CSV table of C-alpha atoms and ligand atoms in Angstrom, one decimal:
chain,number,residue,atom,x,y,z
W,1,MET,CA,22.4,-140.9,-5.8
W,2,ALA,CA,26.1,-140.1,-5.4
W,3,PRO,CA,28.1,-141.0,-7.7
W,4,ASP,CA,30.3,-144.3,-6.2
W,5,SER,CA,33.8,-142.8,-6.0
W,6,TYR,CA,32.2,-139.9,-3.6
W,7,PRO,CA,33.1,-141.3,0.1
W,8,SER,CA,29.6,-141.6,1.8
W,9,GLY,CA,29.2,-140.4,5.6
W,10,ASN,CA,29.3,-136.6,6.6
W,11,TYR,CA,32.0,-135.3,4.0
W,12,VAL,CA,31.4,-131.8,2.9
W,13,ARG,CA,32.8,-131.2,-0.3
W,14,PRO,CA,35.4,-128.4,-0.2
W,15,SER,CA,33.7,-125.1,-1.2
W,16,PHE,CA,35.5,-122.5,-3.5
W,17,LEU,CA,37.1,-120.5,-0.8
W,18,SER,CA,37.4,-122.7,2.0
W,19,ILE,CA,40.9,-123.5,3.5
W,20,GLY,CA,41.1,-126.8,2.1
W,21,SER,CA,40.7,-125.4,-1.7
W,22,VAL,CA,44.0,-124.3,-3.6
W,23,TRP,CA,42.1,-121.4,-5.0
W,24,PHE,CA,41.9,-119.8,-1.5
W,25,TRP,CA,45.7,-120.0,-0.9
W,26,VAL,CA,46.2,-118.6,-4.4
W,27,ILE,CA,43.9,-115.9,-3.7
W,28,LEU,CA,45.8,-115.3,-0.4
W,29,ALA,CA,49.0,-115.3,-2.0
W,30,LEU,CA,47.6,-112.6,-4.7
W,31,ILE,CA,46.2,-110.4,-2.1
W,32,LEU,CA,49.3,-110.4,0.0
W,33,LEU,CA,51.3,-109.5,-3.0
W,34,LEU,CA,49.1,-106.9,-4.3
W,35,ALA,CA,49.7,-104.9,-0.4
W,36,GLY,CA,53.2,-106.0,-0.5
W,37,GLY,CA,53.5,-103.8,-3.5
W,38,VAL,CA,50.9,-101.2,-2.7
W,39,TYR,CA,53.2,-100.6,0.1
W,40,TYR,CA,56.4,-100.8,-1.3
W,41,TYR,CA,54.9,-98.1,-4.1
W,42,PHE,CA,53.7,-95.6,-1.3
W,43,TYR,CA,56.2,-96.3,1.5
W,44,ILE,CA,59.1,-97.7,0.5
W,45,TYR,CA,60.1,-96.9,-2.5
W,46,PRO,CA,59.8,-92.8,-2.0
W,47,SER,CA,62.2,-93.2,0.4
W,48,THR,CA,65.0,-95.0,-1.3
W,49,GLY,CA,63.7,-94.8,-5.3
W,50,LEU,CA,65.6,-94.8,-7.6
W,51,LEU,CA,69.5,-93.5,-8.5
W,52,HIS,CA,69.3,-91.8,-11.6
W,53,THR,CA,72.5,-91.1,-13.5
W,54,TYR,CA,73.4,-88.5,-16.0
W,55,HIS,CA,75.9,-87.1,-18.2
W,56,HIS,CA,76.2,-84.2,-19.9
W,57,MET,CA,79.6,-81.8,-21.7
W,58,LEU,CA,79.9,-78.5,-19.8
W,59,MET,CA,82.7,-76.6,-18.7
W,60,GLY,CA,85.2,-78.6,-20.6
W,61,THR,CA,84.5,-82.0,-19.0
W,62,ASP,CA,81.9,-84.7,-18.6
W,63,VAL,CA,79.8,-83.5,-16.0
W,64,ARG,CA,77.8,-86.4,-14.0
W,65,LEU,CA,75.1,-86.0,-12.4
W,66,GLU,CA,73.5,-88.5,-9.9
W,67,PHE,CA,70.3,-88.4,-7.6
W,68,GLN,CA,67.7,-90.2,-6.6
W,69,CYS,CA,64.2,-89.6,-7.1
W,70,PRO,CA,60.9,-92.0,-6.9
W,71,SER,CA,59.8,-90.9,-10.3
W,72,TYR,CA,61.8,-91.4,-13.7
W,73,GLN,CA,59.7,-88.4,-15.5
W,74,LYS,CA,60.4,-86.2,-12.8
W,75,ALA,CA,63.8,-87.1,-12.8
W,76,GLN,CA,64.1,-85.8,-16.3
W,77,GLN,CA,62.4,-82.9,-15.6
W,78,ILE,CA,65.1,-82.0,-12.8
W,79,LYS,CA,68.0,-82.9,-15.0
W,80,GLU,CA,67.1,-80.9,-18.0
W,81,GLN,CA,66.6,-78.0,-15.5
W,82,VAL,CA,70.1,-78.9,-14.0
W,83,PHE,CA,72.0,-78.5,-17.1
W,84,ALA,CA,70.1,-75.9,-18.7
W,85,GLU,CA,71.2,-73.8,-15.7
W,86,MET,CA,74.5,-75.0,-15.7
W,87,GLU,CA,74.7,-74.0,-19.4
W,88,GLU,CA,73.2,-70.6,-18.9
W,89,LEU,CA,75.9,-70.0,-16.1
W,90,GLU,CA,78.8,-71.3,-18.0
W,91,ARG,CA,77.8,-68.4,-20.7
W,92,ILE,CA,78.2,-65.9,-18.3
W,93,PHE,CA,81.3,-67.0,-16.6
W,94,SER,CA,83.2,-67.6,-19.9
W,95,SER,CA,86.1,-66.0,-20.7
W,96,ARG,CA,86.3,-67.4,-23.9
W,97,LEU,CA,83.0,-66.4,-25.2
W,98,GLU,CA,83.2,-63.1,-26.6
W,99,GLU,CA,79.5,-62.2,-25.7
W,100,SER,CA,79.7,-63.6,-22.1
W,101,GLU,CA,79.4,-61.0,-19.2
W,102,LEU,CA,82.5,-61.6,-18.1
W,103,ALA,CA,84.0,-60.2,-21.9
W,104,ARG,CA,81.5,-57.2,-21.8
W,105,VAL,CA,83.2,-56.1,-18.5
W,106,ASN,CA,87.1,-56.9,-19.6
W,107,GLY,CA,86.0,-55.2,-22.9
W,108,ARG,CA,85.7,-51.6,-20.8
W,109,ALA,CA,88.6,-52.2,-18.7
W,110,GLY,CA,90.0,-48.7,-17.8
W,111,GLN,CA,86.8,-47.2,-19.7
W,112,ALA,CA,84.0,-47.5,-17.6
W,113,PRO,CA,81.9,-49.9,-15.2
W,114,VAL,CA,79.3,-52.3,-16.4
W,115,LYS,CA,76.6,-53.3,-15.3
W,116,VAL,CA,76.2,-56.7,-14.8
W,117,LYS,CA,73.4,-59.7,-14.0
W,118,PRO,CA,73.4,-60.7,-10.5
W,119,GLU,CA,74.9,-63.8,-10.8
W,120,LEU,CA,78.6,-62.5,-12.0
W,121,LEU,CA,78.4,-59.9,-9.2
W,122,GLN,CA,78.0,-62.5,-6.7
W,123,VAL,CA,80.6,-64.4,-8.2
W,124,VAL,CA,83.0,-61.7,-8.3
W,125,GLU,CA,82.3,-60.4,-4.9
W,126,GLN,CA,83.2,-63.7,-3.2
W,127,ALA,CA,86.5,-64.0,-5.7
W,128,LEU,CA,87.6,-60.3,-4.1
W,129,TYR,CA,86.7,-61.9,-0.5
W,130,GLY,CA,88.9,-64.9,-1.7
W,131,SER,CA,91.8,-62.6,-2.6
W,132,GLU,CA,91.7,-60.4,0.8
W,133,LEU,CA,91.4,-63.9,2.5
W,134,THR,CA,94.3,-65.2,0.9
W,135,GLY,CA,96.6,-62.2,0.8
W,136,GLY,CA,96.3,-62.3,-2.9
W,137,ALA,CA,97.4,-65.9,-3.6
W,138,PHE,CA,94.2,-66.3,-5.1
W,139,ASP,CA,93.4,-63.3,-7.4
W,140,PRO,CA,90.6,-63.2,-10.3
W,141,THR,CA,92.3,-60.5,-12.0
W,142,VAL,CA,95.4,-63.0,-13.1
W,143,ALA,CA,93.9,-63.2,-16.8
W,144,PRO,CA,96.9,-61.4,-18.5
W,145,LEU,CA,99.5,-63.6,-16.9
W,146,LEU,CA,97.2,-66.9,-18.5
W,147,GLU,CA,97.2,-64.8,-21.7
W,148,CYS,CA,101.1,-64.3,-21.9
W,149,TRP,CA,101.8,-68.1,-20.9
W,150,GLY,CA,99.3,-68.9,-23.8
W,151,PHE,CA,96.7,-70.6,-21.3
W,152,LEU,CA,93.6,-68.5,-22.4
W,153,ASP,CA,94.2,-69.5,-26.2
W,154,GLY,CA,96.5,-72.7,-25.8
W,155,GLN,CA,99.7,-71.1,-27.4
W,156,TYR,CA,101.6,-72.0,-24.9
W,157,ASN,CA,104.9,-70.0,-24.9
W,158,VAL,CA,107.2,-68.9,-22.1
W,159,PRO,CA,106.9,-65.1,-21.7
W,160,SER,CA,109.8,-63.2,-21.5
W,161,PRO,CA,111.1,-61.2,-18.2
W,162,ALA,CA,109.5,-58.1,-20.1
W,163,GLU,CA,106.9,-59.7,-21.1
W,164,LEU,CA,105.8,-60.9,-17.6
W,165,ARG,CA,106.5,-57.4,-16.1
W,166,GLU,CA,104.2,-55.5,-18.3
W,167,ALA,CA,101.6,-58.6,-17.4
W,168,LEU,CA,101.9,-58.2,-13.9
W,169,GLU,CA,101.6,-54.6,-13.9
W,170,LEU,CA,97.6,-55.5,-14.6
W,171,VAL,CA,97.2,-57.9,-11.9
W,172,ASP,CA,95.9,-56.5,-8.6
W,173,TYR,CA,92.7,-57.5,-7.7
W,174,ARG,CA,92.2,-54.0,-5.6
W,175,LEU,CA,92.0,-52.4,-8.6
W,176,VAL,CA,88.9,-54.0,-9.3
W,177,LYS,CA,85.5,-51.8,-7.8
W,178,LEU,CA,82.3,-53.3,-7.2
W,179,ASP,CA,79.2,-51.6,-6.8
W,180,LEU,CA,76.3,-53.8,-5.1
W,181,GLU,CA,73.6,-50.8,-5.4
W,182,GLN,CA,74.4,-50.0,-9.0
W,183,GLU,CA,75.2,-53.8,-10.0
W,184,THR,CA,78.6,-52.6,-11.9
W,185,ILE,CA,81.9,-53.9,-12.0
W,186,PHE,CA,84.7,-51.7,-13.2
W,187,LEU,CA,88.1,-52.6,-13.6
W,188,GLU,CA,90.2,-49.3,-13.3
W,189,ARG,CA,93.5,-50.3,-15.4
W,190,GLU,CA,92.8,-50.4,-19.3
W,191,GLY,CA,94.2,-53.8,-20.2
W,192,MET,CA,93.2,-55.8,-17.1
W,193,ALA,CA,91.0,-58.4,-17.3
W,194,LEU,CA,89.0,-61.0,-15.0
W,195,ASP,CA,89.5,-64.6,-15.1
W,196,LEU,CA,87.2,-66.7,-12.9
W,197,GLY,CA,88.4,-70.3,-13.7
W,198,GLY,CA,89.7,-70.9,-10.0
W,199,ILE,CA,86.0,-70.4,-8.8
W,200,ALA,CA,83.5,-70.6,-11.1
W,201,LYS,CA,82.9,-73.8,-11.6
W,202,GLY,CA,82.3,-74.2,-7.9
W,203,TYR,CA,79.5,-71.7,-8.2
W,204,ILE,CA,78.2,-73.4,-11.0
W,205,ILE,CA,77.7,-76.8,-8.7
W,206,ASP,CA,76.4,-75.0,-6.1
W,207,ARG,CA,73.3,-73.6,-7.7
W,208,ALA,CA,73.1,-77.3,-9.4
W,209,LEU,CA,72.5,-78.8,-5.5
W,210,ASP,CA,70.5,-76.0,-4.8
W,211,ILE,CA,67.7,-77.3,-8.1
W,212,LEU,CA,68.1,-80.3,-6.9
W,213,ALA,CA,67.4,-79.3,-3.2
W,214,GLU,CA,64.3,-77.1,-4.3
W,215,ASN,CA,63.0,-80.1,-6.3
W,216,GLY,CA,63.0,-82.2,-3.2
W,217,ILE,CA,65.6,-84.2,-3.9
W,218,LYS,CA,67.5,-85.7,-0.5
W,219,HIS,CA,69.7,-87.3,-2.0
W,220,GLY,CA,72.2,-86.3,-4.8
W,221,PHE,CA,75.8,-86.0,-6.2
W,222,ILE,CA,77.6,-84.0,-9.1
W,223,ASN,CA,80.9,-84.3,-10.2
W,224,ALA,CA,82.3,-81.9,-12.6
W,225,GLY,CA,85.7,-83.5,-13.7
W,226,GLY,CA,86.9,-84.6,-10.2
W,227,ASP,CA,85.2,-81.1,-8.9
W,228,ILE,CA,82.5,-82.6,-6.5
W,229,GLY,CA,78.7,-81.2,-4.6
W,230,ILE,CA,77.0,-83.3,-2.7
W,231,LEU,CA,73.5,-83.4,-1.1
W,232,GLY,CA,72.8,-85.5,1.6
W,233,GLY,CA,74.5,-89.1,1.9
W,234,LYS,CA,73.6,-91.9,-0.3
W,235,PRO,CA,70.0,-93.1,0.2
W,236,ASP,CA,71.0,-95.9,2.4
W,237,GLY,CA,72.4,-93.4,4.6
W,238,THR,CA,76.0,-94.1,4.1
W,239,PRO,CA,78.7,-91.5,3.0
W,240,TRP,CA,79.5,-91.3,-0.7
W,241,ARG,CA,83.2,-92.4,-1.2
W,242,ILE,CA,85.2,-90.1,-3.2
W,243,GLY,CA,88.6,-91.3,-4.8
W,244,VAL,CA,91.1,-88.6,-4.9
W,245,ARG,CA,93.5,-89.5,-8.4
W,246,HIS,CA,96.7,-89.5,-8.1
W,247,PRO,CA,98.7,-86.1,-9.8
W,248,ARG,CA,101.0,-88.4,-11.8
W,249,ASP,CA,98.9,-91.4,-13.1
W,250,ALA,CA,95.2,-91.0,-13.5
W,251,GLU,CA,94.6,-94.7,-13.1
W,252,GLU,CA,95.5,-94.5,-9.2
W,253,LEU,CA,94.0,-92.8,-6.5
W,254,VAL,CA,95.9,-90.9,-3.5
W,255,ALA,CA,93.3,-90.9,-1.1
W,256,VAL,CA,89.5,-92.0,-0.9
W,257,LEU,CA,87.1,-89.4,1.5
W,258,ASN,CA,84.0,-90.2,2.7
W,259,LEU,CA,81.4,-87.5,3.0
W,260,SER,CA,78.1,-86.7,3.4
W,261,SER,CA,77.5,-83.2,2.8
W,262,GLY,CA,79.8,-80.0,1.1
W,263,ALA,CA,81.9,-80.4,-1.2
W,264,VAL,CA,85.4,-81.6,-2.3
W,265,VAL,CA,87.9,-79.6,-5.3
W,266,THR,CA,91.1,-80.8,-6.7
W,267,SER,CA,93.6,-78.5,-8.4
W,268,GLY,CA,96.2,-80.0,-9.9
W,269,ASP,CA,99.5,-79.5,-12.0
W,270,TYR,CA,98.2,-81.8,-14.2
W,271,GLN,CA,95.0,-80.4,-15.3
W,272,ARG,CA,96.4,-78.1,-17.9
W,273,PHE,CA,99.9,-77.6,-18.5
W,274,PHE,CA,102.6,-78.0,-21.0
W,275,GLU,CA,106.2,-79.1,-21.0
W,276,ARG,CA,109.6,-76.9,-22.6
W,277,GLY,CA,113.0,-78.0,-21.6
W,278,GLY,CA,111.9,-80.7,-19.2
W,279,GLN,CA,110.2,-78.3,-17.2
W,280,ARG,CA,106.2,-78.3,-16.6
W,281,TYR,CA,103.9,-74.8,-16.6
W,282,HIS,CA,101.2,-75.3,-15.6
W,283,HIS,CA,97.6,-73.0,-15.5
W,284,ILE,CA,98.0,-71.9,-11.8
W,285,ILE,CA,100.0,-69.0,-11.6
W,286,ASP,CA,101.5,-67.4,-8.3
W,287,PRO,CA,100.1,-63.6,-8.8
W,288,GLU,CA,103.4,-62.3,-7.2
W,289,SER,CA,105.9,-63.7,-9.4
W,290,GLY,CA,103.9,-64.2,-12.6
W,291,GLN,CA,105.4,-67.9,-12.7
W,292,PRO,CA,103.3,-71.5,-12.3
W,293,ALA,CA,103.0,-72.1,-8.6
W,294,ARG,CA,105.9,-74.8,-7.6
W,295,GLN,CA,105.1,-75.8,-3.9
W,296,LEU,CA,102.6,-78.6,-4.3
W,297,ILE,CA,101.2,-80.7,-7.5
W,298,SER,CA,97.7,-81.1,-6.3
W,299,VAL,CA,95.6,-79.6,-3.5
W,300,THR,CA,92.1,-81.1,-2.9
W,301,VAL,CA,89.9,-79.3,-0.3
W,302,THR,CA,86.7,-80.2,1.5
W,303,ALA,CA,84.1,-76.9,2.3
W,304,PRO,CA,80.7,-76.7,2.7
W,305,THR,CA,80.0,-74.8,-0.6
W,306,ALA,CA,81.6,-75.8,-3.9
W,307,MET,CA,82.7,-72.1,-4.3
W,308,GLN,CA,84.4,-72.0,-1.3
W,309,ALA,CA,86.4,-75.1,-1.9
W,310,ASP,CA,86.8,-74.1,-5.4
W,311,MET,CA,88.4,-70.9,-4.5
W,312,LEU,CA,90.5,-72.4,-1.5
W,313,SER,CA,92.0,-75.3,-3.8
W,314,THR,CA,93.6,-72.6,-6.1
W,315,ALA,CA,94.7,-70.2,-3.5
W,316,ILE,CA,96.1,-73.2,-1.4
W,317,PHE,CA,98.2,-74.5,-4.3
W,318,VAL,CA,100.0,-70.8,-4.3
W,319,LEU,CA,100.2,-70.4,-0.8
W,320,GLY,CA,102.3,-73.8,-0.1
W,321,PRO,CA,101.7,-76.4,2.1
W,322,GLU,CA,102.8,-74.2,5.7
W,323,ARG,CA,100.9,-71.2,4.6
W,324,GLY,CA,97.8,-73.6,3.2
W,325,LEU,CA,97.3,-75.6,6.6
W,326,LYS,CA,97.3,-72.9,8.6
W,327,LEU,CA,95.0,-70.9,6.6
W,328,VAL,CA,92.5,-74.1,6.4
W,329,GLU,CA,93.1,-74.4,10.5
W,330,SER,CA,91.7,-70.9,10.7
W,331,LEU,CA,88.5,-72.0,8.7
W,332,SER,CA,85.6,-74.0,10.2
W,333,GLY,CA,84.7,-76.7,7.9
W,334,VAL,CA,87.3,-76.4,5.8
W,335,GLU,CA,89.7,-79.2,5.2
W,336,VAL,CA,93.1,-80.1,3.2
W,337,PHE,CA,94.8,-82.8,1.6
W,338,MET,CA,98.1,-81.7,-0.4
W,339,VAL,CA,100.7,-83.8,-2.4
W,340,THR,CA,104.3,-82.2,-2.7
W,341,PRO,CA,106.4,-82.1,-5.7
W,342,ASP,CA,108.6,-85.3,-4.2
W,343,GLN,CA,104.8,-87.1,-3.6
W,344,GLN,CA,104.9,-86.5,0.0
W,345,THR,CA,101.4,-86.2,1.3
W,346,ILE,CA,99.6,-83.8,4.0
W,347,ALA,CA,96.7,-83.4,5.6
W,348,SER,CA,94.8,-81.4,7.9
W,349,LYS,CA,93.2,-83.0,11.3
W,350,GLY,CA,89.7,-83.0,10.1
W,351,MET,CA,90.7,-84.3,6.6
W,352,LYS,CA,92.8,-87.3,8.2
W,353,GLU,CA,89.5,-88.2,9.9
W,354,ILE,CA,87.2,-88.8,6.7
W,355,MET,CA,90.2,-90.6,4.6
W,356,GLU,CA,90.0,-94.4,4.5
J,401,LIG,P1,91.3,-74.6,-10.6
J,401,LIG,O1,91.2,-75.9,-11.3
J,401,LIG,O2,90.2,-74.5,-9.8
J,401,LIG,O3,92.5,-74.5,-9.5
J,401,LIG,O4,91.5,-73.1,-11.3
J,401,LIG,C1,92.8,-73.2,-12.2
J,401,LIG,C2,92.0,-71.7,-12.9
J,401,LIG,O5,92.2,-71.1,-12.4
J,401,LIG,C3,93.1,-71.8,-14.3
J,401,LIG,O6,92.9,-72.3,-15.3
J,401,LIG,C4,92.9,-70.2,-14.1
J,401,LIG,O7,92.0,-69.7,-15.0
J,401,LIG,C5,92.8,-69.7,-12.9
J,401,LIG,N1,93.8,-69.8,-11.8
J,401,LIG,C6,95.0,-69.5,-12.0
J,401,LIG,N2,95.7,-68.8,-11.1
J,401,LIG,C7,95.3,-68.4,-10.2
J,401,LIG,C8,95.0,-67.5,-9.0
J,401,LIG,N3,96.3,-67.3,-8.6
J,401,LIG,N4,93.9,-66.8,-8.3
J,401,LIG,C9,93.0,-67.1,-9.4
J,401,LIG,N5,92.8,-67.7,-10.0
J,401,LIG,C10,93.9,-68.7,-10.9
J,402,LIG,MG1,89.9,-73.7,-8.1
């Protein structure tokens, strides 16, 4: 006989998995949770994933690398590969390291062509192309001028007219002979030297983005001291917002740009300079006069590659606003934002469209 507490009649005691059972709902909830987790892991996570951010000191600056990757371990591997490649390239282009490829070329100036790595050949070829394009405003043979102003060793000095004349004799991109077949570079005059400070960082950023792309990364960002390369927009589809530093106040921005691809590079008279007698002498030299260029104090260029943007920002700094704007208008996919010494800003048409 049933115990008194059991109701009589046709009452059926709920079984473990019937709808009325608490267990039914608990198990259903667990199944749904599991299915949701599996769906998220295999379908949603790989396309949105995590943004990984890494920092590394390179090229005298804090390089920030950011990219989206579904696996933490894979992201670590990619990061190692990117930074190792950047370090390797920095060693090739360095004008400070005595054993760099560049130093070998400079050491044989006026004597003999030097066989070099393809990377150096490629950057020097592009630098010379930049020189042609800008009528010599960009000139990778400015090293003797940088030297007499003290920008190579930090022993700053205002050179005498005689010193400047002597250095100017050695500055001429047309005296660089490239042999693409023999893979050699020859500086025709003794005392000449190449300096790739105005272009190599851009090339290195481009190679780093290539490595991200080769690893299947769709959304990435590299910031090397304000020089930026972009791979795809942000994972959520919106553009990256890039601040342009105010040339006279490191805490302030003069512009914010929205960009989903390409590169942004800024050249400024605040990046390396010294002051004498109330005058600022900075590191971007007009190869014609031998003096620091004075028509602008900051130039930001957007271009399809960081190497182009890097070369052009330095060149436009020398060319000044009128010739700079004209040059940009003749190039496709290139825009410019400039700040004059009296802190007026000038932007090309396409630049205005991406400015906030
Ligand atoms: P950036 O910061 O890209 O404008 O590069 C500036 C660096 O480019 C300087 O520190 C020099 O190493 C180098 N440079 C200076 N003047 C020139 C020039 N007229 N053409 C090419 N490179 C230059
Ligand atoms: Mg540059």
